[in-house]
Amino acid sequence: MRKLHVLMKKEELDGQRLDGKVVIVLDILFATTTIVAALSAGATEVWPARDGDAARALAAQRGDQPHLLAGELYAETLSGFAPATPLAVLARLPAQGRLIYATTNGTVALTRARGAAHVYAAALLNAQAVVDHIARQHPDDTLLIVCSGSADRFNLEDFYGAGYLVSLFRQAGVRDLTDAARAAEWMHAATDARACFDEARVGRRMLEKGLPDELDYAAQRSVSGVVPYLVEGVLRPVSRD
């Protein structure tokens, strides 16, 4: 990599020149974790939407092809949608079906990143697979790790996930890091995923809702080999290379 950047929230994408760059989008709790989970479980593709209306329009285009419509706005499940968390989606996903998915932050970040040369979705679940693929396929490209954040706010869990990715890219030989990338790496080294989630605003809210299993699932590190790649607005797993 020429240089490794970390953006603290998706809104920072608006000030970036994305042409020629590789973008990795993170929304650890829960959009990109759910995307990785769905594709790992056999979903054929994931259609990220900016909001509920856009997701409904995509679902209408699918006709009678099997799909699951899931989404949330400000952590509340959209009317007529399945919950947006990974275990909830896995429990409802049709075999070999599509996930049509709208969230407040993660799917918005993916749509904002479309101007980049290459866009990937990552979570703790598939971090090693993403790093391995990018190190092989894009060794000379500038890389942006984008923390989705939450409605123009910094999210602790996304920064932790960015730090995990940075640590793996370092192991792959990347040395040219911005200060934000170095800070994320240091933060990751100072704690573990579950402890981070317990202190993060979104994590605390999930605990209040009685959903610790969703946090446990999202805290798993590098257990999936799926690398979701965004092409023409659709996420599909890349071929194993």
PDB file of C-alpha atoms in Angstrom:
ATOM      1  CA  MET A   1       0.000   0.000   0.000  1.00  0.00           C
ATOM      2  CA  ARG A   2       1.168   3.524  -0.685  1.00  0.00           C
ATOM      3  CA  LYS A   3      -0.557   4.852   2.444  1.00  0.00           C
ATOM      4  CA  LEU A   4      -3.072   3.630   5.007  1.00  0.00           C
ATOM      5  CA  HIS A   5      -5.644   6.133   6.296  1.00  0.00           C
ATOM      6  CA  VAL A   6      -8.438   5.779   8.877  1.00  0.00           C
ATOM      7  CA  LEU A   7     -11.488   8.046   8.630  1.00  0.00           C
ATOM      8  CA  MET A   8     -13.337   8.485  11.917  1.00  0.00           C
ATOM      9  CA  LYS A   9     -16.849   8.696  10.430  1.00  0.00           C
ATOM     10  CA  LYS A  10     -18.529   8.323   7.057  1.00  0.00           C
ATOM     11  CA  GLU A  11     -19.103  12.067   6.704  1.00  0.00           C
ATOM     12  CA  GLU A  12     -15.348  12.487   6.188  1.00  0.00           C
ATOM     13  CA  LEU A  13     -15.715  10.664   2.870  1.00  0.00           C
ATOM     14  CA  ASP A  14     -17.282  13.811   1.413  1.00  0.00           C
ATOM     15  CA  GLY A  15     -13.940  15.612   1.600  1.00  0.00           C
ATOM     16  CA  GLN A  16     -11.897  12.791   0.062  1.00  0.00           C
ATOM     17  CA  ARG A  17     -10.829  12.227  -3.507  1.00  0.00           C
ATOM     18  CA  LEU A  18     -11.753   8.589  -3.930  1.00  0.00           C
ATOM     19  CA  ASP A  19     -10.691   7.909  -7.511  1.00  0.00           C
ATOM     20  CA  GLY A  20      -7.935   5.306  -7.598  1.00  0.00           C
ATOM     21  CA  LYS A  21      -8.298   4.428  -3.914  1.00  0.00           C
ATOM     22  CA  VAL A  22      -9.372   1.276  -2.098  1.00  0.00           C
ATOM     23  CA  VAL A  23     -12.043   1.781   0.587  1.00  0.00           C
ATOM     24  CA  ILE A  24     -12.907  -0.622   3.398  1.00  0.00           C
ATOM     25  CA  VAL A  25     -16.167   0.250   5.173  1.00  0.00           C
ATOM     26  CA  LEU A  26     -16.660  -0.741   8.807  1.00  0.00           C
ATOM     27  CA  ASP A  27     -19.883  -0.698  10.817  1.00  0.00           C
ATOM     28  CA  ILE A  28     -19.102  -3.246  13.500  1.00  0.00           C
ATOM     29  CA  LEU A  29     -22.431  -2.842  15.357  1.00  0.00           C
ATOM     30  CA  PHE A  30     -23.922  -3.987  13.089  1.00  0.00           C
ATOM     31  CA  ALA A  31     -24.218  -3.341   9.355  1.00  0.00           C
ATOM     32  CA  THR A  32     -20.977  -4.751   7.988  1.00  0.00           C
ATOM     33  CA  THR A  33     -20.999  -7.574  10.545  1.00  0.00           C
ATOM     34  CA  THR A  34     -24.481  -8.507   9.313  1.00  0.00           C
ATOM     35  CA  ILE A  35     -23.382  -8.295   5.673  1.00  0.00           C
ATOM     36  CA  VAL A  36     -20.447 -10.625   6.316  1.00  0.00           C
ATOM     37  CA  ALA A  37     -22.686 -12.984   8.309  1.00  0.00           C
ATOM     38  CA  ALA A  38     -25.288 -13.173   5.544  1.00  0.00           C
ATOM     39  CA  LEU A  39     -22.773 -13.852   2.774  1.00  0.00           C
ATOM     40  CA  SER A  40     -20.961 -16.385   4.957  1.00  0.00           C
ATOM     41  CA  ALA A  41     -24.262 -18.193   5.480  1.00  0.00           C
ATOM     42  CA  GLY A  42     -24.921 -18.529   1.758  1.00  0.00           C
ATOM     43  CA  ALA A  43     -26.712 -15.335   0.725  1.00  0.00           C
ATOM     44  CA  THR A  44     -26.047 -14.769  -2.967  1.00  0.00           C
ATOM     45  CA  GLU A  45     -25.648 -11.004  -2.569  1.00  0.00           C
ATOM     46  CA  VAL A  46     -26.442  -8.022  -0.368  1.00  0.00           C
ATOM     47  CA  TRP A  47     -28.131  -4.887  -1.711  1.00  0.00           C
ATOM     48  CA  PRO A  48     -27.238  -1.957   0.584  1.00  0.00           C
ATOM     49  CA  ALA A  49     -29.762   0.882   0.554  1.00  0.00           C
ATOM     50  CA  ARG A  50     -29.570   4.433   1.875  1.00  0.00           C
ATOM     51  CA  ASP A  51     -32.920   4.197   3.665  1.00  0.00           C
ATOM     52  CA  GLY A  52     -36.122   2.233   4.006  1.00  0.00           C
ATOM     53  CA  ASP A  53     -37.776   3.690   0.908  1.00  0.00           C
ATOM     54  CA  ALA A  54     -34.787   2.812  -1.256  1.00  0.00           C
ATOM     55  CA  ALA A  55     -34.778  -0.715   0.184  1.00  0.00           C
ATOM     56  CA  ARG A  56     -38.475  -1.176  -0.576  1.00  0.00           C
ATOM     57  CA  ALA A  57     -37.867  -0.029  -4.151  1.00  0.00           C
ATOM     58  CA  LEU A  58     -35.060  -2.572  -4.523  1.00  0.00           C
ATOM     59  CA  ALA A  59     -37.290  -5.299  -3.095  1.00  0.00           C
ATOM     60  CA  ALA A  60     -39.988  -4.428  -5.637  1.00  0.00           C
ATOM     61  CA  GLN A  61     -37.440  -4.901  -8.431  1.00  0.00           C
ATOM     62  CA  ARG A  62     -36.638  -8.405  -7.184  1.00  0.00           C
ATOM     63  CA  GLY A  63     -40.078  -9.770  -8.054  1.00  0.00           C
ATOM     64  CA  ASP A  64     -40.629 -13.216  -6.548  1.00  0.00           C
ATOM     65  CA  GLN A  65     -36.914 -14.019  -6.174  1.00  0.00           C
ATOM     66  CA  PRO A  66     -36.212 -15.040  -2.562  1.00  0.00           C
ATOM     67  CA  HIS A  67     -34.942 -12.193  -0.455  1.00  0.00           C
ATOM     68  CA  LEU A  68     -34.989 -10.790   3.059  1.00  0.00           C
ATOM     69  CA  LEU A  69     -35.762  -7.138   3.708  1.00  0.00           C
ATOM     70  CA  ALA A  70     -33.999  -6.007   6.891  1.00  0.00           C
ATOM     71  CA  GLY A  71     -33.187  -2.614   8.307  1.00  0.00           C
ATOM     72  CA  GLU A  72     -33.227  -0.010  11.004  1.00  0.00           C
ATOM     73  CA  LEU A  73     -33.285   3.743  11.520  1.00  0.00           C
ATOM     74  CA  TYR A  74     -31.602   5.086  14.659  1.00  0.00           C
ATOM     75  CA  ALA A  75     -31.476   1.512  16.035  1.00  0.00           C
ATOM     76  CA  GLU A  76     -35.246   0.962  15.673  1.00  0.00           C
ATOM     77  CA  THR A  77     -36.392  -1.766  13.268  1.00  0.00           C
ATOM     78  CA  LEU A  78     -38.163  -0.320  10.228  1.00  0.00           C
ATOM     79  CA  SER A  79     -41.825  -1.206   9.836  1.00  0.00           C
ATOM     80  CA  GLY A  80     -42.240  -4.359   7.758  1.00  0.00           C
ATOM     81  CA  PHE A  81     -38.516  -5.158   7.927  1.00  0.00           C
ATOM     82  CA  ALA A  82     -36.598  -7.844   9.798  1.00  0.00           C
ATOM     83  CA  PRO A  83     -34.271  -6.594  12.549  1.00  0.00           C
ATOM     84  CA  ALA A  84     -30.904  -5.443  11.227  1.00  0.00           C
ATOM     85  CA  THR A  85     -28.641  -7.371  13.621  1.00  0.00           C
ATOM     86  CA  PRO A  86     -26.618 -10.380  12.421  1.00  0.00           C
ATOM     87  CA  LEU A  87     -28.243 -13.182  14.413  1.00  0.00           C
ATOM     88  CA  ALA A  88     -31.726 -11.847  13.632  1.00  0.00           C
ATOM     89  CA  VAL A  89     -30.903 -11.798   9.917  1.00  0.00           C
ATOM     90  CA  LEU A  90     -29.350 -15.274   9.991  1.00  0.00           C
ATOM     91  CA  ALA A  91     -32.508 -16.653  11.605  1.00  0.00           C
ATOM     92  CA  ARG A  92     -34.685 -15.310   8.760  1.00  0.00           C
ATOM     93  CA  LEU A  93     -32.490 -15.385   5.649  1.00  0.00           C
ATOM     94  CA  PRO A  94     -33.917 -17.633   2.887  1.00  0.00           C
ATOM     95  CA  ALA A  95     -31.570 -20.278   1.521  1.00  0.00           C
ATOM     96  CA  GLN A  96     -29.564 -18.906  -1.418  1.00  0.00           C
ATOM     97  CA  GLY A  97     -31.517 -15.665  -1.150  1.00  0.00           C
ATOM     98  CA  ARG A  98     -30.614 -11.982  -1.259  1.00  0.00           C
ATOM     99  CA  LEU A  99     -30.416  -9.583   1.656  1.00  0.00           C
ATOM    100  CA  ILE A 100     -31.844  -6.135   0.923  1.00  0.00           C
ATOM    101  CA  TYR A 101     -30.556  -4.010   3.741  1.00  0.00           C
ATOM    102  CA  ALA A 102     -30.971  -0.429   5.003  1.00  0.00           C
ATOM    103  CA  THR A 103     -29.264   1.018   8.060  1.00  0.00           C
ATOM    104  CA  THR A 104     -28.651   4.452   9.510  1.00  0.00           C
ATOM    105  CA  ASN A 105     -24.906   4.385   8.978  1.00  0.00           C
ATOM    106  CA  GLY A 106     -23.201   1.364   7.414  1.00  0.00           C
ATOM    107  CA  THR A 107     -25.207   1.076   4.208  1.00  0.00           C
ATOM    108  CA  VAL A 108     -25.062   4.860   3.814  1.00  0.00           C
ATOM    109  CA  ALA A 109     -21.262   4.709   4.106  1.00  0.00           C
ATOM    110  CA  LEU A 110     -21.150   2.036   1.403  1.00  0.00           C
ATOM    111  CA  THR A 111     -23.217   4.125  -0.984  1.00  0.00           C
ATOM    112  CA  ARG A 112     -21.057   7.208  -0.300  1.00  0.00           C
ATOM    113  CA  ALA A 113     -17.909   5.226  -1.083  1.00  0.00           C
ATOM    114  CA  ARG A 114     -18.989   4.223  -4.599  1.00  0.00           C
ATOM    115  CA  GLY A 115     -16.618   6.700  -6.238  1.00  0.00           C
ATOM    116  CA  ALA A 116     -13.588   4.711  -5.105  1.00  0.00           C
ATOM    117  CA  ALA A 117     -11.744   2.311  -7.395  1.00  0.00           C
ATOM    118  CA  HIS A 118     -12.627  -0.605  -5.107  1.00  0.00           C
ATOM    119  CA  VAL A 119     -15.003  -0.850  -2.120  1.00  0.00           C
ATOM    120  CA  TYR A 120     -15.080  -3.677   0.426  1.00  0.00           C
ATOM    121  CA  ALA A 121     -17.142  -4.349   3.548  1.00  0.00           C
ATOM    122  CA  ALA A 122     -15.293  -5.610   6.607  1.00  0.00           C
ATOM    123  CA  ALA A 123     -15.991  -6.615  10.182  1.00  0.00           C
ATOM    124  CA  LEU A 124     -14.007  -8.332  12.886  1.00  0.00           C
ATOM    125  CA  LEU A 125     -15.454 -11.569  11.491  1.00  0.00           C
ATOM    126  CA  ASN A 126     -13.584 -11.391   8.181  1.00  0.00           C
ATOM    127  CA  ALA A 127     -10.720  -8.988   8.889  1.00  0.00           C
ATOM    128  CA  GLN A 128      -7.868 -11.348   8.045  1.00  0.00           C
ATOM    129  CA  ALA A 129      -9.514 -12.427   4.787  1.00  0.00           C
ATOM    130  CA  VAL A 130     -10.016  -8.800   3.722  1.00  0.00           C
ATOM    131  CA  VAL A 131      -6.416  -7.858   4.523  1.00  0.00           C
ATOM    132  CA  ASP A 132      -5.019 -10.904   2.725  1.00  0.00           C
ATOM    133  CA  HIS A 133      -7.097 -10.202  -0.385  1.00  0.00           C
ATOM    134  CA  ILE A 134      -6.259  -6.496  -0.543  1.00  0.00           C
ATOM    135  CA  ALA A 135      -2.551  -7.072   0.090  1.00  0.00           C
ATOM    136  CA  ARG A 136      -2.491  -9.447  -2.896  1.00  0.00           C
ATOM    137  CA  GLN A 137      -4.793  -7.599  -5.271  1.00  0.00           C
ATOM    138  CA  HIS A 138      -4.020  -3.925  -4.508  1.00  0.00           C
ATOM    139  CA  PRO A 139      -0.419  -3.748  -3.279  1.00  0.00           C
ATOM    140  CA  ASP A 140       0.273  -0.283  -4.727  1.00  0.00           C
ATOM    141  CA  ASP A 141      -3.031   1.487  -3.956  1.00  0.00           C
ATOM    142  CA  THR A 142      -3.815   4.026  -1.252  1.00  0.00           C
ATOM    143  CA  LEU A 143      -6.214   2.530   1.292  1.00  0.00           C
ATOM    144  CA  LEU A 144      -8.963   4.218   3.305  1.00  0.00           C
ATOM    145  CA  ILE A 145     -10.492   2.387   6.262  1.00  0.00           C
ATOM    146  CA  VAL A 146     -13.805   4.144   6.891  1.00  0.00           C
ATOM    147  CA  CYS A 147     -15.480   3.983  10.303  1.00  0.00           C
ATOM    148  CA  SER A 148     -19.177   4.517   9.615  1.00  0.00           C
ATOM    149  CA  GLY A 149     -19.827   6.203  12.947  1.00  0.00           C
ATOM    150  CA  SER A 150     -23.330   7.218  13.910  1.00  0.00           C
ATOM    151  CA  ALA A 151     -25.124  10.217  12.386  1.00  0.00           C
ATOM    152  CA  ASP A 152     -21.939  12.326  12.193  1.00  0.00           C
ATOM    153  CA  ARG A 153     -20.617  11.013  15.515  1.00  0.00           C
ATOM    154  CA  PHE A 154     -17.555   8.926  16.321  1.00  0.00           C
ATOM    155  CA  ASN A 155     -18.216   5.293  17.317  1.00  0.00           C
ATOM    156  CA  LEU A 156     -15.780   3.479  19.586  1.00  0.00           C
ATOM    157  CA  GLU A 157     -16.415   0.000  18.167  1.00  0.00           C
ATOM    158  CA  ASP A 158     -15.669   1.042  14.581  1.00  0.00           C
ATOM    159  CA  PHE A 159     -12.370   2.601  15.672  1.00  0.00           C
ATOM    160  CA  TYR A 160     -11.505  -0.646  17.445  1.00  0.00           C
ATOM    161  CA  GLY A 161     -12.261  -2.569  14.247  1.00  0.00           C
ATOM    162  CA  ALA A 162     -10.094  -0.165  12.267  1.00  0.00           C
ATOM    163  CA  GLY A 163      -7.273  -0.797  14.727  1.00  0.00           C
ATOM    164  CA  TYR A 164      -7.573  -4.542  14.236  1.00  0.00           C
ATOM    165  CA  LEU A 165      -7.339  -4.089  10.463  1.00  0.00           C
ATOM    166  CA  VAL A 166      -4.345  -1.759  10.825  1.00  0.00           C
ATOM    167  CA  SER A 167      -2.559  -4.335  12.984  1.00  0.00           C
ATOM    168  CA  LEU A 168      -3.138  -6.981  10.304  1.00  0.00           C
ATOM    169  CA  PHE A 169      -1.965  -4.684   7.520  1.00  0.00           C
ATOM    170  CA  ARG A 170       1.201  -4.021   9.527  1.00  0.00           C
ATOM    171  CA  GLN A 171       1.793  -7.767   9.663  1.00  0.00           C
ATOM    172  CA  ALA A 172       1.338  -7.772   5.870  1.00  0.00           C
ATOM    173  CA  GLY A 173       4.142  -5.230   5.558  1.00  0.00           C
ATOM    174  CA  VAL A 174       2.317  -1.879   5.411  1.00  0.00           C
ATOM    175  CA  ARG A 175       4.309   0.847   7.188  1.00  0.00           C
ATOM    176  CA  ASP A 176       3.045   4.207   5.883  1.00  0.00           C
ATOM    177  CA  LEU A 177       0.272   5.029   8.385  1.00  0.00           C
ATOM    178  CA  THR A 178      -1.540   8.264   9.149  1.00  0.00           C
ATOM    179  CA  ASP A 179      -1.775   9.391  12.768  1.00  0.00           C
ATOM    180  CA  ALA A 180      -5.409   8.250  12.901  1.00  0.00           C
ATOM    181  CA  ALA A 181      -4.358   4.771  11.746  1.00  0.00           C
ATOM    182  CA  ARG A 182      -1.661   4.623  14.434  1.00  0.00           C
ATOM    183  CA  ALA A 183      -4.133   5.762  17.105  1.00  0.00           C
ATOM    184  CA  ALA A 184      -6.628   3.077  16.064  1.00  0.00           C
ATOM    185  CA  GLU A 185      -3.929   0.422  16.255  1.00  0.00           C
ATOM    186  CA  TRP A 186      -2.903   1.533  19.756  1.00  0.00           C
ATOM    187  CA  MET A 187      -6.530   1.563  20.924  1.00  0.00           C
ATOM    188  CA  HIS A 188      -7.053  -1.958  19.587  1.00  0.00           C
ATOM    189  CA  ALA A 189      -3.937  -3.197  21.385  1.00  0.00           C
ATOM    190  CA  ALA A 190      -5.172  -1.779  24.699  1.00  0.00           C
ATOM    191  CA  THR A 191      -8.388  -3.802  25.032  1.00  0.00           C
ATOM    192  CA  ASP A 192     -10.435  -6.645  23.556  1.00  0.00           C
ATOM    193  CA  ALA A 193     -13.536  -6.504  21.406  1.00  0.00           C
ATOM    194  CA  ARG A 194     -16.106  -7.463  23.992  1.00  0.00           C
ATOM    195  CA  ALA A 195     -14.775  -5.025  26.586  1.00  0.00           C
ATOM    196  CA  CYS A 196     -14.864  -2.300  23.942  1.00  0.00           C
ATOM    197  CA  PHE A 197     -18.450  -3.128  22.999  1.00  0.00           C
ATOM    198  CA  ASP A 198     -19.557  -3.090  26.642  1.00  0.00           C
ATOM    199  CA  GLU A 199     -18.341   0.509  26.974  1.00  0.00           C
ATOM    200  CA  ALA A 200     -19.462   1.770  23.575  1.00  0.00           C
ATOM    201  CA  ARG A 201     -22.736   3.671  23.271  1.00  0.00           C
ATOM    202  CA  VAL A 202     -24.297   1.211  20.788  1.00  0.00           C
ATOM    203  CA  GLY A 203     -23.061  -1.777  22.770  1.00  0.00           C
ATOM    204  CA  ARG A 204     -24.580  -0.459  25.980  1.00  0.00           C
ATOM    205  CA  ARG A 205     -27.877   0.035  24.186  1.00  0.00           C
ATOM    206  CA  MET A 206     -27.823  -3.566  22.943  1.00  0.00           C
ATOM    207  CA  LEU A 207     -27.165  -4.799  26.471  1.00  0.00           C
ATOM    208  CA  GLU A 208     -30.114  -2.752  27.717  1.00  0.00           C
ATOM    209  CA  LYS A 209     -32.247  -4.494  25.070  1.00  0.00           C
ATOM    210  CA  GLY A 210     -31.106  -7.892  26.326  1.00  0.00           C
ATOM    211  CA  LEU A 211     -29.061  -8.773  23.231  1.00  0.00           C
ATOM    212  CA  PRO A 212     -25.591  -9.746  24.514  1.00  0.00           C
ATOM    213  CA  ASP A 213     -25.494 -12.651  22.039  1.00  0.00           C
ATOM    214  CA  GLU A 214     -25.405 -10.151  19.163  1.00  0.00           C
ATOM    215  CA  LEU A 215     -22.346  -8.520  20.736  1.00  0.00           C
ATOM    216  CA  ASP A 216     -20.694 -11.904  21.280  1.00  0.00           C
ATOM    217  CA  TYR A 217     -21.246 -12.739  17.617  1.00  0.00           C
ATOM    218  CA  ALA A 218     -19.805  -9.442  16.374  1.00  0.00           C
ATOM    219  CA  ALA A 219     -16.749  -9.811  18.630  1.00  0.00           C
ATOM    220  CA  GLN A 220     -15.472 -12.940  16.842  1.00  0.00           C
ATOM    221  CA  ARG A 221     -12.236 -12.257  15.007  1.00  0.00           C
ATOM    222  CA  SER A 222     -11.296 -13.613  11.577  1.00  0.00           C
ATOM    223  CA  VAL A 223     -13.666 -16.589  11.577  1.00  0.00           C
ATOM    224  CA  SER A 224     -14.989 -15.966   8.040  1.00  0.00           C
ATOM    225  CA  GLY A 225     -13.179 -16.118   4.717  1.00  0.00           C
ATOM    226  CA  VAL A 226     -15.812 -14.033   2.929  1.00  0.00           C
ATOM    227  CA  VAL A 227     -14.667 -10.753   1.339  1.00  0.00           C
ATOM    228  CA  PRO A 228     -17.706  -8.640   0.296  1.00  0.00           C
ATOM    229  CA  TYR A 229     -16.954  -6.494  -2.770  1.00  0.00           C
ATOM    230  CA  LEU A 230     -19.232  -3.700  -3.994  1.00  0.00           C
ATOM    231  CA  VAL A 231     -19.894  -3.653  -7.747  1.00  0.00           C
ATOM    232  CA  GLU A 232     -22.639  -1.479  -9.253  1.00  0.00           C
ATOM    233  CA  GLY A 233     -24.279  -1.091  -5.873  1.00  0.00           C
ATOM    234  CA  VAL A 234     -24.340  -4.803  -4.978  1.00  0.00           C
ATOM    235  CA  LEU A 235     -22.104  -6.667  -2.534  1.00  0.00           C
ATOM    236  CA  ARG A 236     -20.968 -10.128  -3.555  1.00  0.00           C
ATOM    237  CA  PRO A 237     -18.159 -12.307  -2.177  1.00  0.00           C
ATOM    238  CA  VAL A 238     -14.958 -12.245  -4.192  1.00  0.00           C
ATOM    239  CA  SER A 239     -13.619 -15.528  -5.489  1.00  0.00           C
ATOM    240  CA  ARG A 240     -11.064 -17.124  -3.191  1.00  0.00           C
ATOM    241  CA  ASP A 241      -7.630 -16.159  -4.398  1.00  0.00           C
TER     242      ASP A 241
END
